[in-house]
Structure formats: structure tokens, C-alpha cells
Amino acid sequence: MSTKKGPILEHTNGLSLEEVNGTIKVPKGKSFWRTLLAYSGPGALVAVGYMDPGNWSTSITGGQNFQYLLMSVILLSSLVAMLLQYMAAKLGIVTQMDLAQAIRARTSKALGIVLWILTELAIMATDIAEVIGAAIALYLLFNIPLVIAVFITVLDVFLLLLLTKIGFRKIEAIVVCLIFVILFVFIYQVALSNPNWSEVIKGFVPTSETFANSPAIGGQTPLTGALGIIGATVMPHNLYLHSAVSQTREVDHSDEEDVANAVRFTTWDSNIQLSLAFLVNALLLIMGVAVFKTGTVKDPSFFGLYEALSNPATMSNGILMNVAKTGALSTLFAVALLASGQNSTITGTLTGQVIMEGFIHMRMPIWLRRLVTRLISVVPVLICVLLTRGSTVIEEHEALNNLMNNSQVFLAFALPFSMLPLLMMTNSKVEMGERFRNNRIVQLLGWISVIGLTYLNLIGLPSQIEGFFGDHPTALEINTADTIAYILIVAVLALLAWTIMDLYRGNKRVALETKKLDEDLSE
């Protein structure tokens, strides 16, 4: 449990999200649907991360440039996400530790601090996308100047304070409602576009062209488009979050069947909610193909998409043209953007609390945690806005869009350090027991997913670093970017090796301790 160290910071080494851990009762012996309803909620908190503002431009631009070719990438990313989130939830329920606590318990203090800093940077990078998305939504909906809109995003700390007073179950319900707002907006817009559904279905089958290095359209190839979608879809903080919020349901850990039941229904909840996230991302790509005329979206930023949705000339058919004239399409888009940003605010703060408590055993009030991370995230956005105030409108939009895209580079660093420990621990009999360890099929799919995603993230790093030099880097800048990227790749691989060795030693130590305890009990 926790011991007080001061009025703001506390030392803690207790349950994950202790205030809500095991507080939500679930019915026993009831129907499948009633039980599923009681377990529904954590999956929605996780699904938010798979449809946040960072996903939008990658999916729409992919549709504009390559039609339905990248639909298969969205499908594969979603299936991998379901697999990883299943393992994260199972880890939390079975071991009663979240992923941060489990890693820290099996690794050295020094490595724990390094991984904490890395994960904090990834959360802040995600927060930058949320700040940009929310500020632009406020600007588009209410014509609030961007500088003021950026400061207004800080005030969502008061929204978070209010939510902490109403109970965790109601927070889950609010998140689900916001997800359906986003879903409704894109279903409505795609329904009006009347897409070619046979081509959509064909797009779900991957081909050699899906990951090809040519053709290059608008500076993007199918490979870079696929990497962008994958990078925006699978995010490290979701694994930490799910391993924590899966423990909010009351489970009798002395009853193996009750634990198995919790794993089963939590998996159902996760897969249903992630299916909704998949649908949103698929609709975004379909928007890029069917809502807009091919090649008409020159500016893939939120500003450009808003303007394109209010311009009848960019619409693909007469019905969309008439609706676009009313401003309904662009307004709904901005509303969905605002809803997405607020959803991510809730989940991002919870994740920050989980990793801080898990890795360094420190806790601060949730409102202060939100205020600190949001103020840090606001700084680069404000600098970007202020530096481009004298530039053209298009240059301002491009600068914000580039900042959002460049901030995602930290996700490429952090993802392997959440996926690999998760897989190793859920594969382990020592950690999970014989019944709950991953079976051979899950282990095989897990290794393919982890190695594949790590490889794709690392090979995409040079182009991501080049993005820091603008849209038209010189040969010297490209060489510099590639050198930095290769140094970072070596650093990531070295840190991964350290993590694997620490986890292996930690697992051996726990196995020996467990064996000794069993021998003492038998005597």
C-alpha cells in the first residue's frame, strides 16, 4: 500500500490504480450479455488510442493517394492490436500487476527509470497530437485564435477533476458516448459518398503492392503510407493502460474459474471496442477515396480536411456537394475531432498515473499530473504557432501538421519496450501459471507481431527523422537524418538487449523463489 511522503508526492507500491482497483462488482451466474455488459468499459478506454487525432490524416491521405490498397494494413494493424491488448488485459487480471509494475518487478532500478522516461516521452508525444487536434477544433468551431485555443486545452484538467468525482463506471460511459459520436460522423459522411463496396472488400486482401516502394504520390509511397498507419495505430501507452483498467472489476483470485471468466469477458469487451476503432479507421480511409475527388485534398492537415469538406468542388457526388454547401460536413468533422481529443485526455492521464506509480513508485494527484504533462506538451505547440504567425496560412497549417507527425517519432522508440516484456511475461509459466500462459498459437502470432512491428518502426525511423528537416530536405540534411536514425536504431537495439537480459534474470529469480517457497510449504 502507499505511505505518505508529503502533501503532493506520495511513495506507493500498492495496487494499480488503487482508488478504483476491484471496485466494480460483476454479476455471478447471469446471462452472457448481462455479464458482458458489466465487463464492458475498459476496452473503450483502450480503443480511444486507436482512433485519436494522430490516425486521421494518415488514413485519409492513404486513401487519397492509393485508393483502397492500404485497407489491408488497417485490418492487420487492428488484428495485431487485439492480440496485444488481450495479452495486456490478461497480464493485469492474472498477476494483479499492470505492465509497468510487472516490468519494474523483474528489472533493475536503473532500467526501470530509463523505461519510465522513454514511456513518458511517448505519452507527451501523443499529448501534442491531442493539443493540436483540440486547439484546431476550437478554432474551426468557434473561431478562437489558435494561441488562446492552445491555452484553453489546459483547462481540460477541470473536466478531469469533475470526472474523478462521478465514478469510474460513468467515465467509461462518457468515453463510449464520445466514441459513438465519432463513429456516427464518419458513417454519415461515408454513407453519403456511396463508395464502391466491392473495391473496399478487395482492399482487405494484402498484395505485393501494399508494401511497395513505388509509386510515389504526393511524396508518399505505399510503404511509407503503411508505416504511417501502423505507427498511428499501435501505441505503447495502450498496453500499460489496459493492464491497469482490466483490474477495476472485482475478481476472486482464489477461484481460478472466476479469473478465467474475467479474462474471457474482458477479451470480448476489448475485441468489440477495437472492432469499432477498426471501423472508424476504415471509414477514414474510405473518406479519402470516396468522399473527396481523387487528388483534390492537397493539404492533409486538419485545416485542409475541414476546408475540403466545406468545398463542394472537392466532393465526389452531387449529394455531398449539396450537404457541403451547408457546412454540415465540416462542422461534424470538427465536432468529431474535439470528441477525439477529449477522449484521449482521459485515457492519457490515467496511463501517466499507471506508469509513474509502476516504474518509480511515485504518485501525484491526478489533476496535477494532467496539468504538468499538458503544460509541457503545450510549449512546443505554442512555439510552433508563434513562430509561424507572420507566415502564410498554408505555412502555419503545415508547421502544425509537421509538428504532430514528428512528435510521433517517440512512439517508434517506446513501442518495442512495452510489446516485448508483455509477450515474454505472458508466455511465462512462472508469471501466468500453466492455465493462463499464452498457448503455442498465441506465442507464434505474438512473436511475429512484435518482431514485425519493431522492424517496421525501426526501418521507418530514417524517413521520420528526415521529416524534422521539412518537406524538401537537402542531400546533407538527408545524410544527417539517416546518421541520427542509425545511431538511434543501435541505441534501441542495445536497450532492448538490456531489457531482455534483465527480464530473463528476473524471471529466473522469481522461479527460484517460488520453488523454494513450495519446498518450505511441503516440509
Coordinates of C-alpha atoms in Angstrom, one line a residue:
M1 CA 0.0 0.0 0.0
S2 CA 1.0 3.6 -0.1
T3 CA 2.8 5.7 2.6
K4 CA 2.5 9.4 2.8
K5 CA 5.7 11.3 1.9
G6 CA 4.3 14.8 1.5
P7 CA 1.3 16.9 0.5
I8 CA 1.8 16.4 -3.2
L9 CA 4.0 13.4 -3.9
E10 CA 3.5 10.0 -2.3
H11 CA 5.5 6.9 -2.3
T12 CA 3.4 4.0 -3.5
N13 CA 3.9 0.3 -4.2
G14 CA 0.3 -0.9 -4.0
L15 CA -2.4 -1.9 -6.4
S16 CA -2.6 -0.5 -9.9
L17 CA -5.0 2.5 -9.9
E18 CA -5.6 1.7 -6.3
E19 CA -8.6 4.0 -6.0
V20 CA -10.7 2.0 -8.5
N21 CA -9.0 -1.4 -8.4
G22 CA -11.5 -4.2 -7.9
T23 CA -14.3 -1.7 -7.1
I24 CA -16.8 -2.6 -9.9
K25 CA -18.9 -5.6 -9.0
V26 CA -19.9 -8.1 -11.7
P27 CA -22.9 -10.5 -11.5
K28 CA -22.3 -14.2 -10.9
G29 CA -24.3 -16.8 -12.8
K30 CA -26.1 -14.4 -15.0
S31 CA -26.6 -14.4 -18.8
F32 CA -23.7 -13.9 -21.2
W33 CA -25.0 -10.5 -22.3
R34 CA -25.6 -9.2 -18.8
T35 CA -22.1 -10.3 -17.7
L36 CA -20.5 -8.8 -20.8
L37 CA -22.2 -5.5 -20.0
A38 CA -20.7 -5.5 -16.5
Y39 CA -17.2 -6.1 -18.0
S40 CA -17.7 -3.5 -20.8
G41 CA -15.8 -0.3 -20.5
P42 CA -12.1 -0.9 -20.2
G43 CA -12.0 -1.8 -23.8
A44 CA -13.5 1.5 -24.8
L45 CA -10.8 3.4 -22.8
V46 CA -8.2 1.5 -24.8
A47 CA -9.9 1.8 -28.2
V48 CA -9.7 5.6 -27.9
G49 CA -6.0 5.4 -28.5
Y50 CA -6.6 3.6 -31.8
M51 CA -8.8 6.4 -33.2
D52 CA -7.0 9.5 -31.8
P53 CA -6.2 12.6 -34.0
G54 CA -2.8 11.1 -35.0
N55 CA -4.7 8.4 -37.0
W56 CA -6.8 10.7 -39.1
S57 CA -4.5 12.3 -41.7
T58 CA -2.6 9.0 -42.2
S59 CA -5.7 7.1 -43.1
I60 CA -7.3 9.8 -45.2
T61 CA -4.1 10.6 -47.1
G62 CA -3.5 6.9 -47.7
G63 CA -7.0 6.7 -49.3
Q64 CA -6.4 9.8 -51.4
N65 CA -3.1 8.5 -52.8
F66 CA -3.6 4.8 -53.2
Q67 CA -7.4 4.2 -53.2
Y68 CA -8.3 1.1 -51.1
L69 CA -4.8 -0.5 -51.3
L70 CA -4.0 0.2 -47.6
M71 CA -7.3 -1.2 -46.2
S72 CA -5.4 -4.5 -45.5
V73 CA -2.9 -2.5 -43.4
I74 CA -5.7 -1.1 -41.2
L75 CA -7.1 -4.7 -40.8
L76 CA -3.8 -6.2 -40.0
S77 CA -2.9 -3.4 -37.5
S78 CA -6.3 -3.9 -35.8
L79 CA -5.8 -7.7 -35.5
V80 CA -2.3 -7.2 -34.0
A81 CA -3.8 -4.6 -31.6
M82 CA -6.5 -7.2 -30.5
L83 CA -3.8 -9.7 -29.8
L84 CA -1.6 -7.3 -27.8
Q85 CA -4.5 -5.9 -25.8
Y86 CA -5.7 -9.4 -25.0
M87 CA -2.2 -10.2 -23.5
A88 CA -2.1 -6.9 -21.6
A89 CA -5.5 -7.4 -20.0
K90 CA -4.7 -11.0 -19.2
L91 CA -1.5 -9.9 -17.5
G92 CA -3.3 -7.5 -15.3
I93 CA -6.1 -9.8 -14.3
V94 CA -3.9 -12.9 -13.6
T95 CA -0.8 -11.3 -12.0
Q96 CA -2.7 -8.4 -10.3
M97 CA 0.0 -6.1 -11.7
D98 CA -0.1 -3.6 -14.5
L99 CA 2.6 -3.8 -17.2
A100 CA 4.7 -1.1 -15.6
Q101 CA 4.7 -2.8 -12.2
A102 CA 5.5 -6.2 -13.8
I103 CA 8.4 -4.8 -15.8
R104 CA 9.8 -2.9 -12.7
A105 CA 9.5 -6.0 -10.5
R106 CA 11.6 -8.0 -13.0
T107 CA 14.2 -5.4 -13.9
S108 CA 16.8 -3.2 -12.2
K109 CA 16.1 0.2 -10.8
A110 CA 18.3 1.9 -13.4
L111 CA 16.5 0.2 -16.3
G112 CA 13.1 1.0 -14.7
I113 CA 14.0 4.7 -14.7
V114 CA 15.1 4.6 -18.3
L115 CA 12.0 2.9 -19.5
W116 CA 9.8 5.3 -17.4
I117 CA 11.4 8.3 -19.1
L118 CA 11.0 6.7 -22.6
T119 CA 7.3 5.9 -21.9
E120 CA 6.7 9.4 -20.5
L121 CA 8.1 10.9 -23.8
A122 CA 5.8 8.7 -25.8
I123 CA 2.8 9.9 -23.8
M124 CA 3.8 13.5 -24.2
A125 CA 4.2 12.9 -27.9
T126 CA 0.7 11.6 -28.0
D127 CA -0.5 14.6 -25.9
I128 CA 1.0 17.0 -28.5
A129 CA -1.3 15.5 -31.1
E130 CA -4.2 15.9 -28.7
V131 CA -3.4 19.5 -28.0
I132 CA -3.1 20.3 -31.7
G133 CA -6.4 18.4 -32.5
A134 CA -8.4 20.1 -29.7
A135 CA -7.0 23.6 -30.4
I136 CA -7.7 23.3 -34.1
A137 CA -11.2 22.0 -33.4
L138 CA -11.9 25.0 -31.1
Y139 CA -10.5 27.4 -33.8
L140 CA -12.7 25.8 -36.5
L141 CA -15.9 25.6 -34.5
F142 CA -15.7 28.9 -32.6
N143 CA -13.1 30.9 -34.4
I144 CA -11.0 31.1 -31.3
P145 CA -7.4 32.3 -32.1
L146 CA -5.0 29.3 -32.0
V147 CA -2.8 30.7 -29.3
I148 CA -5.8 31.2 -27.0
A149 CA -7.2 27.8 -28.1
V150 CA -4.0 26.1 -27.1
F151 CA -4.2 27.6 -23.6
I152 CA -7.9 26.6 -23.4
T153 CA -6.8 22.9 -23.8
V154 CA -5.0 23.2 -20.5
L155 CA -8.4 23.8 -18.8
D156 CA -9.4 20.2 -19.5
V157 CA -7.8 19.5 -16.2
F158 CA -11.0 20.8 -14.6
L159 CA -13.0 18.4 -16.7
L160 CA -10.8 15.6 -15.5
L161 CA -11.3 16.8 -11.9
L162 CA -15.1 16.6 -12.4
L163 CA -14.9 13.2 -13.9
T164 CA -12.9 11.8 -10.9
K165 CA -15.9 12.8 -8.7
I166 CA -18.6 10.9 -10.6
G167 CA -17.1 7.4 -10.6
F168 CA -15.1 5.2 -12.9
R169 CA -18.1 3.5 -14.4
K170 CA -19.6 6.8 -15.6
I171 CA -16.2 7.8 -17.1
E172 CA -16.3 4.6 -19.2
A173 CA -19.9 5.5 -20.3
I174 CA -18.8 9.0 -21.3
V175 CA -15.9 7.6 -23.3
V176 CA -18.3 5.2 -25.1
C177 CA -20.7 8.0 -26.0
L178 CA -17.8 10.1 -27.5
I179 CA -16.7 7.1 -29.5
F180 CA -20.2 6.8 -31.0
V181 CA -20.2 10.5 -31.8
I182 CA -17.0 10.0 -33.8
L183 CA -18.4 6.8 -35.4
F184 CA -21.7 8.5 -36.4
V185 CA -19.9 11.4 -38.1
F186 CA -17.9 9.2 -40.3
I187 CA -20.7 6.7 -41.1
Y188 CA -22.9 9.6 -42.1
Q189 CA -20.2 11.1 -44.4
V190 CA -19.2 7.8 -46.0
A191 CA -22.9 6.8 -46.5
L192 CA -23.4 10.0 -48.5
S193 CA -20.4 9.2 -50.6
N194 CA -21.8 5.8 -51.8
P195 CA -18.3 4.1 -52.1
N196 CA -17.6 1.1 -54.3
W197 CA -18.0 -1.6 -51.7
S198 CA -16.6 -4.4 -53.9
E199 CA -13.3 -2.4 -54.2
V200 CA -13.4 -1.8 -50.4
I201 CA -13.6 -5.6 -49.8
K202 CA -10.9 -6.3 -52.3
G203 CA -8.7 -3.8 -50.4
F204 CA -8.7 -6.0 -47.3
V205 CA -6.6 -8.6 -49.1
P206 CA -2.8 -7.6 -48.9
T207 CA -0.8 -7.8 -52.1
S208 CA 2.8 -7.2 -53.0
E209 CA 1.8 -3.7 -53.9
T210 CA 0.7 -2.9 -50.3
F211 CA 4.3 -2.5 -49.0
A212 CA 5.9 -1.4 -52.3
N213 CA 8.4 1.4 -52.6
S214 CA 6.6 2.8 -55.7
P215 CA 4.8 4.6 -57.0
A216 CA 5.4 7.8 -55.0
I217 CA 2.3 10.1 -54.9
G218 CA 2.5 13.4 -53.1
G219 CA 5.8 12.4 -51.5
Q220 CA 4.3 9.1 -50.2
T221 CA 4.8 5.5 -51.3
P222 CA 2.6 2.6 -50.3
L223 CA 5.3 1.5 -47.8
T224 CA 5.5 4.9 -46.1
G225 CA 1.7 5.1 -46.1
A226 CA 1.5 1.7 -44.5
L227 CA 4.2 2.6 -41.9
G228 CA 2.3 5.8 -41.1
I229 CA -1.0 3.8 -40.5
I230 CA 0.8 1.2 -38.4
G231 CA 2.7 3.8 -36.3
A232 CA -0.5 5.8 -35.6
T233 CA -2.5 2.6 -34.7
V234 CA -0.4 0.5 -32.3
M235 CA 0.7 2.7 -29.4
P236 CA 2.7 1.7 -26.3
H237 CA 0.6 3.5 -23.7
N238 CA -2.5 1.4 -24.5
L239 CA -0.8 -1.7 -23.2
Y240 CA 0.0 -0.1 -19.9
L241 CA -3.5 1.3 -19.6
H242 CA -5.3 -1.9 -20.4
S243 CA -3.2 -3.9 -17.9
A244 CA -4.4 -1.5 -15.3
V245 CA -8.1 -0.8 -16.1
S246 CA -8.7 -4.5 -16.6
Q247 CA -8.3 -4.8 -12.8
T248 CA -11.2 -2.5 -12.0
R249 CA -13.6 -5.4 -11.9
E250 CA -14.0 -7.5 -8.7
V251 CA -12.3 -10.9 -9.2
D252 CA -11.9 -13.7 -6.6
H253 CA -8.3 -14.6 -7.3
S254 CA -8.6 -17.7 -5.1
D255 CA -11.0 -19.1 -7.6
E256 CA -9.3 -20.0 -10.9
E257 CA -12.6 -20.2 -12.7
D258 CA -13.5 -16.7 -11.7
V259 CA -10.1 -15.4 -13.0
A260 CA -10.7 -17.3 -16.3
N261 CA -14.2 -15.8 -16.5
A262 CA -12.7 -12.3 -16.1
V263 CA -10.1 -12.9 -18.8
R264 CA -12.8 -14.2 -21.1
F265 CA -15.3 -11.3 -20.8
T266 CA -12.5 -8.7 -20.7
T267 CA -11.3 -10.1 -24.0
W268 CA -14.8 -9.9 -25.5
D269 CA -15.1 -6.3 -24.4
S270 CA -11.7 -5.4 -25.8
N271 CA -12.3 -7.1 -29.2
I272 CA -15.7 -5.4 -29.6
Q273 CA -14.4 -2.0 -28.8
L274 CA -11.3 -2.4 -31.0
S275 CA -13.6 -3.5 -33.8
L276 CA -15.3 -0.1 -33.5
A277 CA -11.9 1.5 -33.7
F278 CA -11.1 -0.5 -36.8
L279 CA -14.4 0.6 -38.3
V280 CA -13.5 4.3 -37.6
N281 CA -10.1 3.9 -39.2
A282 CA -11.5 2.1 -42.2
L283 CA -14.1 4.8 -42.6
L284 CA -11.4 7.5 -42.6
L285 CA -9.6 5.7 -45.4
I286 CA -12.8 5.3 -47.3
M287 CA -13.4 9.0 -46.8
G288 CA -10.1 9.7 -48.6
V289 CA -11.2 7.7 -51.6
A290 CA -15.0 8.2 -51.8
V291 CA -15.9 11.5 -50.2
F292 CA -13.3 13.6 -52.0
K293 CA -12.4 13.6 -55.6
T294 CA -9.1 11.8 -56.2
G295 CA -6.2 14.2 -55.7
T296 CA -8.2 17.2 -54.5
V297 CA -7.0 17.1 -50.9
K298 CA -3.7 19.0 -51.2
D299 CA -3.5 19.8 -47.5
P300 CA -3.9 16.7 -45.3
S301 CA -3.8 18.7 -42.1
F302 CA -7.0 19.2 -40.0
F303 CA -7.3 22.7 -41.5
G304 CA -7.1 21.3 -45.1
L305 CA -9.6 18.5 -44.4
Y306 CA -12.1 20.9 -42.8
E307 CA -11.8 23.3 -45.8
A308 CA -12.1 20.3 -48.2
L309 CA -15.3 19.2 -46.5
S310 CA -16.8 22.6 -46.9
N311 CA -15.9 23.0 -50.5
P312 CA -18.4 21.5 -53.0
A313 CA -15.7 21.4 -55.7
T314 CA -13.8 18.7 -53.8
M315 CA -16.8 16.4 -53.2
S316 CA -17.2 13.2 -55.2
N317 CA -21.0 13.4 -55.9
G318 CA -24.0 15.8 -56.0
I319 CA -25.4 14.8 -52.7
L320 CA -22.2 15.5 -50.9
M321 CA -21.9 18.8 -52.8
N322 CA -25.3 20.0 -51.5
V323 CA -24.5 19.0 -47.9
A324 CA -21.0 20.6 -48.1
K325 CA -22.6 23.9 -49.0
T326 CA -24.5 23.9 -45.7
G327 CA -21.2 23.5 -43.7
A328 CA -22.6 20.3 -42.0
L329 CA -19.8 18.0 -43.2
S330 CA -17.0 20.3 -42.0
T331 CA -18.8 21.1 -38.7
L332 CA -19.3 17.4 -37.9
F333 CA -15.7 16.7 -38.7
A334 CA -14.6 19.4 -36.2
V335 CA -17.0 18.0 -33.6
A336 CA -15.6 14.5 -34.0
L337 CA -12.0 16.0 -33.7
L338 CA -12.9 17.7 -30.4
A339 CA -14.6 14.5 -29.1
S340 CA -11.5 12.5 -30.0
G341 CA -9.2 15.0 -28.2
Q342 CA -11.3 14.9 -25.0
N343 CA -11.4 11.1 -25.0
S344 CA -7.6 10.9 -25.3
T345 CA -7.3 13.4 -22.5
I346 CA -9.0 11.0 -20.1
T347 CA -7.0 7.9 -21.1
G348 CA -3.7 9.7 -21.4
T349 CA -3.9 10.9 -17.8
L350 CA -4.8 7.5 -16.5
T351 CA -1.9 6.0 -18.3
G352 CA 0.5 8.6 -17.0
Q353 CA -0.6 7.7 -13.5
V354 CA -0.1 4.0 -14.2
I355 CA 3.5 4.3 -15.5
M356 CA 4.6 6.8 -12.8
E357 CA 3.4 4.5 -10.0
G358 CA 4.6 1.3 -11.7
F359 CA 8.1 2.3 -12.7
I360 CA 9.2 4.7 -10.0
H361 CA 6.7 4.1 -7.2
M362 CA 5.6 7.7 -7.0
R363 CA 2.1 9.2 -7.1
M364 CA 0.8 12.7 -7.5
P365 CA -2.8 13.9 -7.6
I366 CA -4.4 13.2 -11.0
W367 CA -5.2 16.9 -11.6
L368 CA -1.6 17.9 -11.0
R369 CA -0.4 15.0 -13.2
R370 CA -2.6 16.3 -16.0
L371 CA -1.6 19.9 -15.5
V372 CA 2.1 19.2 -15.7
T373 CA 2.0 16.9 -18.7
R374 CA -0.4 19.2 -20.6
L375 CA 1.7 22.3 -19.9
I376 CA 4.9 20.5 -21.1
S377 CA 3.0 19.4 -24.3
V378 CA 1.6 22.9 -24.9
V379 CA 5.1 24.5 -25.0
P380 CA 6.2 23.1 -28.4
V381 CA 2.7 23.8 -29.9
L382 CA 2.8 27.4 -28.7
I383 CA 6.3 27.9 -30.1
C384 CA 5.2 26.5 -33.4
V385 CA 2.1 28.8 -33.5
L386 CA 4.1 31.9 -32.5
L387 CA 7.0 31.2 -34.9
T388 CA 4.6 31.0 -37.9
R389 CA 2.3 33.9 -37.1
G390 CA 3.9 36.1 -39.8
S391 CA 3.8 33.3 -42.4
T392 CA 1.1 32.4 -44.8
V393 CA -1.9 30.4 -43.6
I394 CA -0.8 27.3 -45.5
E395 CA 2.7 27.5 -43.9
E396 CA 1.1 27.8 -40.4
H397 CA -1.0 24.7 -41.1
E398 CA 1.9 22.7 -42.5
A399 CA 4.0 23.6 -39.5
L400 CA 1.4 22.3 -37.0
N401 CA 0.9 19.2 -39.1
N402 CA 4.6 18.5 -39.3
L403 CA 4.9 19.0 -35.5
M404 CA 2.2 16.5 -34.9
N405 CA 3.7 14.0 -37.3
N406 CA 7.3 14.5 -36.0
S407 CA 6.2 14.1 -32.4
Q408 CA 5.1 10.5 -33.2
V409 CA 8.8 9.5 -33.6
F410 CA 9.0 8.8 -29.9
L411 CA 6.3 6.1 -30.3
A412 CA 8.7 4.2 -32.5
F413 CA 11.2 4.1 -29.7
A414 CA 8.8 3.2 -26.9
L415 CA 6.7 0.5 -28.6
P416 CA 9.2 -2.4 -28.5
F417 CA 9.8 -1.8 -24.8
S418 CA 6.2 -2.4 -24.0
M419 CA 5.5 -5.2 -26.5
L420 CA 8.5 -7.4 -25.8
P421 CA 8.2 -7.5 -22.0
L422 CA 4.4 -8.1 -22.4
L423 CA 5.0 -11.1 -24.7
M424 CA 7.8 -12.5 -22.6
M425 CA 5.8 -12.3 -19.3
T426 CA 2.5 -13.7 -20.7
N427 CA 4.5 -16.6 -22.4
S428 CA 6.0 -17.4 -19.0
K429 CA 4.6 -20.2 -16.8
V430 CA 6.3 -18.5 -13.8
E431 CA 4.3 -15.3 -14.3
M432 CA 1.0 -16.7 -15.6
G433 CA 0.7 -20.3 -14.4
E434 CA 0.1 -23.2 -16.7
R435 CA -3.5 -22.3 -17.5
F436 CA -3.1 -18.7 -18.3
R437 CA 0.2 -18.6 -20.2
N438 CA 0.0 -18.0 -23.9
N439 CA -0.7 -21.1 -25.9
R440 CA 1.6 -22.0 -28.8
I441 CA -0.5 -20.3 -31.5
V442 CA -0.7 -17.0 -29.5
Q443 CA 3.1 -17.3 -28.8
L444 CA 3.8 -17.7 -32.5
L445 CA 1.5 -14.9 -33.5
G446 CA 2.9 -12.7 -30.7
W447 CA 6.5 -13.1 -31.8
I448 CA 5.6 -12.4 -35.4
S449 CA 3.7 -9.3 -34.4
V450 CA 6.4 -8.0 -32.0
I451 CA 9.3 -8.6 -34.4
G452 CA 7.4 -7.3 -37.4
L453 CA 6.2 -4.1 -35.7
T454 CA 9.6 -3.5 -34.2
Y455 CA 11.2 -4.0 -37.6
L456 CA 8.7 -1.7 -39.4
N457 CA 9.1 1.0 -36.7
L458 CA 12.9 1.0 -37.0
I459 CA 13.1 0.9 -40.8
G460 CA 10.7 3.8 -40.9
L461 CA 12.9 5.9 -38.5
P462 CA 15.1 7.4 -41.1
S463 CA 12.2 8.9 -43.0
Q464 CA 10.7 10.1 -39.7
I465 CA 13.9 11.9 -38.8
E466 CA 14.1 13.4 -42.3
G467 CA 10.7 14.9 -41.6
F468 CA 12.3 17.2 -39.0
F469 CA 14.1 19.0 -41.8
G470 CA 10.9 19.9 -43.7
D471 CA 9.3 18.7 -46.8
H472 CA 12.3 19.3 -49.1
P473 CA 15.5 18.3 -47.2
T474 CA 18.9 18.8 -48.9
A475 CA 21.2 15.9 -49.5
L476 CA 23.3 16.9 -46.5
E477 CA 20.2 17.0 -44.3
I478 CA 19.1 13.6 -45.5
N479 CA 22.6 12.2 -44.7
T480 CA 22.5 13.8 -41.2
A481 CA 19.0 12.4 -40.6
D482 CA 20.0 9.0 -41.7
T483 CA 23.1 9.0 -39.4
I484 CA 21.0 10.1 -36.4
A485 CA 18.4 7.4 -37.2
Y486 CA 21.0 4.7 -37.4
I487 CA 22.6 5.8 -34.1
L488 CA 19.1 5.7 -32.5
I489 CA 18.4 2.2 -34.0
V490 CA 21.6 0.9 -32.5
A491 CA 20.6 2.5 -29.1
V492 CA 17.1 1.0 -29.3
L493 CA 18.6 -2.5 -30.0
A494 CA 21.1 -2.2 -27.2
L495 CA 18.4 -1.1 -24.8
L496 CA 16.2 -4.0 -26.0
A497 CA 19.1 -6.4 -25.3
W498 CA 19.4 -4.9 -21.8
T499 CA 15.7 -5.3 -21.2
I500 CA 15.6 -8.9 -22.4
M501 CA 18.5 -9.9 -20.1
D502 CA 17.0 -8.1 -17.1
L503 CA 13.6 -9.8 -17.7
Y504 CA 15.3 -13.2 -18.1
R505 CA 17.3 -12.8 -14.9
G506 CA 14.2 -11.5 -13.1
N507 CA 12.1 -14.4 -14.3
K508 CA 14.8 -16.9 -13.1
R509 CA 14.9 -15.2 -9.7
V510 CA 11.1 -15.5 -9.3
A511 CA 11.2 -19.1 -10.4
L512 CA 13.8 -20.0 -7.8
E513 CA 11.9 -18.1 -5.1
T514 CA 8.7 -19.8 -6.0
K515 CA 10.4 -23.2 -5.9
K516 CA 11.9 -22.5 -2.5
L517 CA 8.6 -21.4 -1.2
D518 CA 6.9 -24.6 -2.4
E519 CA 9.6 -26.7 -0.8
D520 CA 9.2 -24.9 2.5
L521 CA 5.5 -25.4 2.4
S522 CA 5.8 -29.1 1.6
E523 CA 8.1 -29.6 4.7

